[in-house]
């Protein structure tokens, strides 16, 4: 998987991409991440990437030419077409499902826009997806691109040490995670639930699943509308509702 992030702040992107799990995945060659400096694709003395809007008004607009040139430089003729993501609060809301979908791509390009706007021709003729990470406004798309980079990379096979762990993540089952405990079994008067010490794996599985249901019911009932629930789950939730 190759991911390029087009930005006027390449150092900010590089600082995150070179750390921790992501940094290791990159060294192992599991994900190729490159911060691409938009200014390298300007041709004027001041390396201008934005300009005043036609028609007047406040703020600056990201110019077409450097962005088109940057994307063109990254897309070899003939190969599979990359996904070209524009980071914008006007985009589709990013979620775990989209992270899973993107983790199956071979090539992703992310363009970090600025809130005042990008020339509409970039949206119309270059971008395949407009993406937002939530309903709030950031000063630029870099933090959003880094959030997506992190969420997508960890789903690429081999990036996490334990291959099965993404399967038990919150959201991938449609439910929030069950509570976890580790030693000691007694911390002062705070005890670990007996079932976890019982060695009865069927009971442990049942308890964990019910805890996941309970937690989702209490914190994110909206998720229960789309989570895959069987008859027993529905009965358990009914009991929670009436207790
Ligand atoms: Cl993708 N960009 C900006 N500038 N602000 C955001 C965002 C993106 N997603 C949420 N807020």
mmCIF file of C-alpha atoms and ligand atoms in Angstrom:
data_model
loop_
_atom_site.group_PDB
_atom_site.id
_atom_site.type_symbol
_atom_site.label_atom_id
_atom_site.label_comp_id
_atom_site.label_asym_id
_atom_site.label_seq_id
_atom_site.Cartn_x
_atom_site.Cartn_y
_atom_site.Cartn_z
ATOM 1 C CA UNK A 1 0.000 0.000 0.000
ATOM 2 C CA UNK A 2 1.250 3.434 -0.946
ATOM 3 C CA UNK A 3 -0.087 6.615 0.683
ATOM 4 C CA UNK A 4 1.005 10.105 -0.331
ATOM 5 C CA UNK A 5 -0.061 13.217 1.536
ATOM 6 C CA UNK A 6 0.089 16.466 -0.419
ATOM 7 C CA UNK A 7 0.623 19.353 1.984
ATOM 8 C CA UNK A 8 2.326 22.694 2.546
ATOM 9 C CA UNK A 9 3.444 21.318 5.950
ATOM 10 C CA UNK A 10 5.436 18.167 5.078
ATOM 11 C CA UNK A 11 7.396 18.245 8.363
ATOM 12 C CA UNK A 12 4.172 17.987 10.354
ATOM 13 C CA UNK A 13 3.131 14.895 8.401
ATOM 14 C CA UNK A 14 6.593 13.334 8.537
ATOM 15 C CA UNK A 15 6.788 13.796 12.315
ATOM 16 C CA UNK A 16 3.737 11.577 12.833
ATOM 17 C CA UNK A 17 4.384 9.074 10.031
ATOM 18 C CA UNK A 18 7.864 8.224 11.357
ATOM 19 C CA UNK A 19 6.786 7.352 14.936
ATOM 20 C CA UNK A 20 5.603 4.201 16.665
ATOM 21 C CA UNK A 21 3.591 1.499 14.891
ATOM 22 C CA UNK A 22 3.295 3.570 11.728
ATOM 23 C CA UNK A 23 7.026 4.241 11.641
ATOM 24 C CA UNK A 24 7.747 0.527 12.055
ATOM 25 C CA UNK A 25 5.242 -0.462 9.348
ATOM 26 C CA UNK A 26 6.972 1.951 7.042
ATOM 27 C CA UNK A 27 10.449 0.567 7.814
ATOM 28 C CA UNK A 28 9.151 -2.951 7.179
ATOM 29 C CA UNK A 29 7.811 -1.777 3.811
ATOM 30 C CA UNK A 30 4.194 -2.663 4.680
ATOM 31 C CA UNK A 31 3.019 0.885 3.967
ATOM 32 C CA UNK A 32 4.940 3.419 1.905
ATOM 33 C CA UNK A 33 4.099 6.878 3.239
ATOM 34 C CA UNK A 34 5.352 10.055 1.651
ATOM 35 C CA UNK A 35 4.758 13.666 2.607
ATOM 36 C CA UNK A 36 4.698 15.557 -0.687
ATOM 37 C CA UNK A 37 5.511 19.265 -0.478
ATOM 38 C CA UNK A 38 2.936 21.178 -2.536
ATOM 39 C CA UNK A 39 5.389 24.062 -2.938
ATOM 40 C CA UNK A 40 7.669 21.804 -5.000
ATOM 41 C CA UNK A 41 5.009 22.021 -7.726
ATOM 42 C CA UNK A 42 4.842 25.801 -7.956
ATOM 43 C CA UNK A 43 6.725 27.727 -10.614
ATOM 44 C CA UNK A 44 6.796 31.291 -9.300
ATOM 45 C CA UNK A 45 9.454 32.896 -7.129
ATOM 46 C CA UNK A 46 7.247 32.975 -4.027
ATOM 47 C CA UNK A 47 6.108 29.340 -4.476
ATOM 48 C CA UNK A 48 2.472 30.410 -4.234
ATOM 49 C CA UNK A 49 -0.152 27.753 -3.486
ATOM 50 C CA UNK A 50 -3.179 29.984 -2.877
ATOM 51 C CA UNK A 51 -4.759 33.131 -4.261
ATOM 52 C CA UNK A 52 -7.708 35.492 -3.694
ATOM 53 C CA UNK A 53 -11.149 34.236 -4.757
ATOM 54 C CA UNK A 54 -12.648 35.389 -8.081
ATOM 55 C CA UNK A 55 -15.706 37.492 -7.299
ATOM 56 C CA UNK A 56 -14.122 38.857 -4.143
ATOM 57 C CA UNK A 57 -14.706 37.991 -0.526
ATOM 58 C CA UNK A 58 -12.545 37.006 2.414
ATOM 59 C CA UNK A 59 -9.951 34.263 2.679
ATOM 60 C CA UNK A 60 -7.718 32.569 0.162
ATOM 61 C CA UNK A 61 -8.370 29.702 -2.237
ATOM 62 C CA UNK A 62 -6.003 26.832 -2.983
ATOM 63 C CA UNK A 63 -4.793 27.106 -6.591
ATOM 64 C CA UNK A 64 -5.356 24.422 -9.228
ATOM 65 C CA UNK A 65 -1.995 24.103 -10.947
ATOM 66 C CA UNK A 66 0.256 22.965 -8.076
ATOM 67 C CA UNK A 67 -2.316 20.418 -6.883
ATOM 68 C CA UNK A 68 -2.902 18.975 -10.385
ATOM 69 C CA UNK A 69 0.868 18.855 -10.997
ATOM 70 C CA UNK A 70 1.525 17.153 -7.667
ATOM 71 C CA UNK A 71 -1.139 14.482 -8.229
ATOM 72 C CA UNK A 72 0.012 13.940 -11.821
ATOM 73 C CA UNK A 73 3.584 13.385 -10.634
ATOM 74 C CA UNK A 74 2.335 10.582 -8.364
ATOM 75 C CA UNK A 75 0.154 8.686 -10.816
ATOM 76 C CA UNK A 76 2.111 6.532 -13.218
ATOM 77 C CA UNK A 77 0.329 6.035 -16.553
ATOM 78 C CA UNK A 78 -1.311 2.644 -16.967
ATOM 79 C CA UNK A 79 -1.269 1.482 -13.337
ATOM 80 C CA UNK A 80 -4.402 1.104 -11.220
ATOM 81 C CA UNK A 81 -6.071 4.475 -10.608
ATOM 82 C CA UNK A 82 -5.371 5.769 -7.095
ATOM 83 C CA UNK A 83 -8.060 7.061 -4.753
ATOM 84 C CA UNK A 84 -7.575 10.819 -4.511
ATOM 85 C CA UNK A 85 -8.978 12.104 -1.222
ATOM 86 C CA UNK A 86 -9.611 15.763 -0.492
ATOM 87 C CA UNK A 87 -9.649 16.593 3.227
ATOM 88 C CA UNK A 88 -12.557 18.946 3.845
ATOM 89 C CA UNK A 89 -15.211 19.466 6.520
ATOM 90 C CA UNK A 90 -17.742 19.287 3.654
ATOM 91 C CA UNK A 91 -16.785 15.678 2.875
ATOM 92 C CA UNK A 92 -18.233 12.276 3.728
ATOM 93 C CA UNK A 93 -17.778 11.512 7.414
ATOM 94 C CA UNK A 94 -14.846 9.122 7.931
ATOM 95 C CA UNK A 95 -15.619 6.001 9.970
ATOM 96 C CA UNK A 96 -14.293 2.477 10.586
ATOM 97 C CA UNK A 97 -16.136 1.116 7.553
ATOM 98 C CA UNK A 98 -14.384 3.617 5.302
ATOM 99 C CA UNK A 99 -11.041 2.796 6.998
ATOM 100 C CA UNK A 100 -11.610 -0.884 6.140
ATOM 101 C CA UNK A 101 -12.544 -0.028 2.578
ATOM 102 C CA UNK A 102 -9.451 2.174 2.118
ATOM 103 C CA UNK A 103 -7.152 -0.445 3.683
ATOM 104 C CA UNK A 104 -7.882 -2.661 0.653
ATOM 105 C CA UNK A 105 -6.607 -0.023 -1.811
ATOM 106 C CA UNK A 106 -3.099 -0.118 -3.288
ATOM 107 C CA UNK A 107 -2.606 3.605 -3.723
ATOM 108 C CA UNK A 108 -4.155 6.541 -1.868
ATOM 109 C CA UNK A 109 -3.356 10.222 -2.351
ATOM 110 C CA UNK A 110 -4.604 12.695 0.253
ATOM 111 C CA UNK A 111 -4.787 16.412 -0.467
ATOM 112 C CA UNK A 112 -4.734 18.686 2.578
ATOM 113 C CA UNK A 113 -6.986 21.643 1.852
ATOM 114 C CA UNK A 114 -7.579 24.785 3.796
ATOM 115 C CA UNK A 115 -10.957 25.727 5.164
ATOM 116 C CA UNK A 116 -11.456 28.877 3.112
ATOM 117 C CA UNK A 117 -11.597 26.580 0.161
ATOM 118 C CA UNK A 118 -9.942 24.952 -2.798
ATOM 119 C CA UNK A 119 -10.557 25.851 -6.428
ATOM 120 C CA UNK A 120 -13.712 23.954 -7.395
ATOM 121 C CA UNK A 121 -11.983 22.420 -10.447
ATOM 122 C CA UNK A 122 -9.857 20.324 -8.065
ATOM 123 C CA UNK A 123 -13.063 18.827 -6.633
ATOM 124 C CA UNK A 124 -14.656 18.375 -10.046
ATOM 125 C CA UNK A 125 -11.808 16.898 -12.060
ATOM 126 C CA UNK A 126 -9.138 15.458 -9.761
ATOM 127 C CA UNK A 127 -10.630 14.193 -6.533
ATOM 128 C CA UNK A 128 -12.407 10.822 -6.150
ATOM 129 C CA UNK A 129 -13.599 11.327 -2.540
ATOM 130 C CA UNK A 130 -14.140 14.286 -0.227
ATOM 131 C CA UNK A 131 -13.570 13.258 3.374
ATOM 132 C CA UNK A 132 -14.211 14.873 6.780
ATOM 133 C CA UNK A 133 -13.198 13.403 10.135
ATOM 134 C CA UNK A 134 -16.072 14.961 12.090
ATOM 135 C CA UNK A 135 -18.322 17.933 12.601
ATOM 136 C CA UNK A 136 -15.818 20.545 13.730
ATOM 137 C CA UNK A 137 -13.438 22.808 11.856
ATOM 138 C CA UNK A 138 -9.658 22.367 11.782
ATOM 139 C CA UNK A 139 -7.205 24.969 10.498
ATOM 140 C CA UNK A 140 -6.041 22.592 7.777
ATOM 141 C CA UNK A 141 -6.456 19.083 6.439
ATOM 142 C CA UNK A 142 -3.152 17.700 7.814
ATOM 143 C CA UNK A 143 -4.495 16.447 11.146
ATOM 144 C CA UNK A 144 -7.433 14.848 9.335
ATOM 145 C CA UNK A 145 -5.097 13.155 6.831
ATOM 146 C CA UNK A 146 -2.970 11.840 9.701
ATOM 147 C CA UNK A 147 -6.040 10.454 11.491
ATOM 148 C CA UNK A 148 -7.014 8.604 8.316
ATOM 149 C CA UNK A 149 -3.431 7.455 7.707
ATOM 150 C CA UNK A 150 -3.318 5.956 11.212
ATOM 151 C CA UNK A 151 -6.733 4.282 11.082
ATOM 152 C CA UNK A 152 -6.107 2.804 7.617
ATOM 153 C CA UNK A 153 -2.491 1.679 8.128
ATOM 154 C CA UNK A 154 -3.229 -0.343 11.242
ATOM 155 C CA UNK A 155 -5.670 -2.443 9.189
ATOM 156 C CA UNK A 156 -3.038 -3.388 6.619
ATOM 157 C CA UNK A 157 -2.067 -7.041 7.272
ATOM 158 C CA UNK A 158 1.139 -7.310 9.306
ATOM 159 C CA UNK A 159 1.114 -3.752 10.669
ATOM 160 C CA UNK A 160 -0.210 -4.744 14.090
ATOM 161 C CA UNK A 161 1.796 -7.465 15.811
ATOM 162 C CA UNK A 162 -1.280 -9.505 16.650
ATOM 163 C CA UNK A 163 -3.150 -10.116 13.380
ATOM 164 C CA UNK A 164 -6.462 -10.779 15.088
ATOM 165 C CA UNK A 165 -6.660 -7.632 17.161
ATOM 166 C CA UNK A 166 -8.415 -5.381 14.606
ATOM 167 C CA UNK A 167 -11.264 -7.917 14.605
ATOM 168 C CA UNK A 168 -12.099 -7.169 18.247
ATOM 169 C CA UNK A 169 -11.811 -3.370 17.908
ATOM 170 C CA UNK A 170 -14.709 -1.226 18.906
ATOM 171 C CA UNK A 171 -16.910 -0.636 15.822
ATOM 172 C CA UNK A 172 -15.657 -3.505 13.650
ATOM 173 C CA UNK A 173 -18.113 -5.838 15.414
ATOM 174 C CA UNK A 174 -20.629 -2.999 15.390
ATOM 175 C CA UNK A 175 -20.384 -2.835 19.197
ATOM 176 C CA UNK A 176 -18.100 -1.086 21.686
ATOM 177 C CA UNK A 177 -15.423 -3.224 23.343
ATOM 178 C CA UNK A 178 -15.991 -5.264 26.499
ATOM 179 C CA UNK A 179 -14.017 -4.273 29.658
ATOM 180 C CA UNK A 180 -10.501 -5.672 30.066
ATOM 181 C CA UNK A 181 -8.592 -6.491 33.269
ATOM 182 C CA UNK A 182 -5.069 -7.659 34.048
ATOM 183 C CA UNK A 183 -3.146 -8.675 37.197
ATOM 184 C CA UNK A 184 -3.517 -8.286 40.131
ATOM 185 C CA UNK A 185 -6.907 -9.971 40.622
ATOM 186 C CA UNK A 186 -7.369 -7.928 43.799
ATOM 187 C CA UNK A 187 -6.225 -4.330 43.885
ATOM 188 C CA UNK A 188 -7.126 -3.248 47.410
ATOM 189 C CA UNK A 189 -10.862 -3.766 47.554
ATOM 190 C CA UNK A 190 -11.291 -3.614 43.773
ATOM 191 C CA UNK A 191 -11.774 -7.103 42.406
ATOM 192 C CA UNK A 192 -11.702 -8.494 38.890
ATOM 193 C CA UNK A 193 -15.063 -10.124 37.953
ATOM 194 C CA UNK A 194 -15.050 -13.770 39.089
ATOM 195 C CA UNK A 195 -16.059 -15.121 35.685
ATOM 196 C CA UNK A 196 -12.730 -13.985 34.179
ATOM 197 C CA UNK A 197 -10.837 -16.076 36.736
ATOM 198 C CA UNK A 198 -13.082 -19.133 36.303
ATOM 199 C CA UNK A 199 -11.278 -20.699 33.357
ATOM 200 C CA UNK A 200 -14.685 -21.375 31.759
ATOM 201 C CA UNK A 201 -14.142 -20.043 28.257
ATOM 202 C CA UNK A 202 -17.752 -20.359 27.125
ATOM 203 C CA UNK A 203 -18.914 -18.344 30.145
ATOM 204 C CA UNK A 204 -16.153 -15.772 29.584
ATOM 205 C CA UNK A 205 -17.179 -15.325 25.935
ATOM 206 C CA UNK A 206 -20.817 -14.929 26.933
ATOM 207 C CA UNK A 207 -19.980 -12.402 29.654
ATOM 208 C CA UNK A 208 -17.777 -10.370 27.302
ATOM 209 C CA UNK A 209 -20.415 -10.282 24.592
ATOM 210 C CA UNK A 210 -23.072 -9.179 27.078
ATOM 211 C CA UNK A 211 -20.757 -6.486 28.459
ATOM 212 C CA UNK A 212 -20.162 -5.228 24.913
ATOM 213 C CA UNK A 213 -23.931 -5.066 24.391
ATOM 214 C CA UNK A 214 -24.477 -3.315 27.730
ATOM 215 C CA UNK A 215 -21.737 -0.773 27.107
ATOM 216 C CA UNK A 216 -23.030 -0.005 23.631
ATOM 217 C CA UNK A 217 -26.581 0.320 24.978
ATOM 218 C CA UNK A 218 -25.434 2.769 27.661
ATOM 219 C CA UNK A 219 -22.984 4.874 25.645
ATOM 220 C CA UNK A 220 -23.823 4.556 21.958
ATOM 221 C CA UNK A 221 -27.375 3.261 21.501
ATOM 222 C CA UNK A 222 -27.265 4.579 17.914
ATOM 223 C CA UNK A 223 -24.821 1.762 17.037
ATOM 224 C CA UNK A 224 -27.405 -0.876 17.984
ATOM 225 C CA UNK A 225 -29.515 0.112 14.998
ATOM 226 C CA UNK A 226 -26.936 -1.298 12.572
ATOM 227 C CA UNK A 227 -25.074 -3.889 14.702
ATOM 228 C CA UNK A 228 -25.730 -7.519 13.767
ATOM 229 C CA UNK A 229 -27.860 -8.793 16.682
ATOM 230 C CA UNK A 230 -29.295 -12.265 17.164
ATOM 231 C CA UNK A 231 -32.378 -13.298 19.075
ATOM 232 C CA UNK A 232 -30.460 -13.708 22.360
ATOM 233 C CA UNK A 233 -28.846 -10.292 22.000
ATOM 234 C CA UNK A 234 -32.242 -8.668 21.490
ATOM 235 C CA UNK A 235 -33.650 -10.444 24.517
ATOM 236 C CA UNK A 236 -30.670 -9.338 26.635
ATOM 237 C CA UNK A 237 -31.129 -5.714 25.486
ATOM 238 C CA UNK A 238 -34.853 -5.884 26.285
ATOM 239 C CA UNK A 239 -33.911 -6.911 29.832
ATOM 240 C CA UNK A 240 -31.531 -3.937 30.101
ATOM 241 C CA UNK A 241 -34.237 -1.571 28.920
ATOM 242 C CA UNK A 242 -36.701 -2.721 31.568
ATOM 243 C CA UNK A 243 -34.239 -2.961 34.484
HETATM 244 CL CL1 LIG B 1 -10.864 16.912 6.562
HETATM 245 N N1 LIG B 1 -10.415 19.429 7.215
HETATM 246 C C1 LIG B 1 -10.590 20.507 7.978
HETATM 247 N N2 LIG B 1 -9.939 21.622 7.675
HETATM 248 N N3 LIG B 1 -11.377 20.536 9.027
HETATM 249 C C2 LIG B 1 -12.013 19.392 9.322
HETATM 250 C C3 LIG B 1 -11.869 18.235 8.575
HETATM 251 C C4 LIG B 1 -11.054 18.284 7.505
HETATM 252 N N4 LIG B 1 -12.643 17.274 9.112
HETATM 253 C C5 LIG B 1 -13.225 17.832 10.156
HETATM 254 N N5 LIG B 1 -12.859 19.112 10.298
#
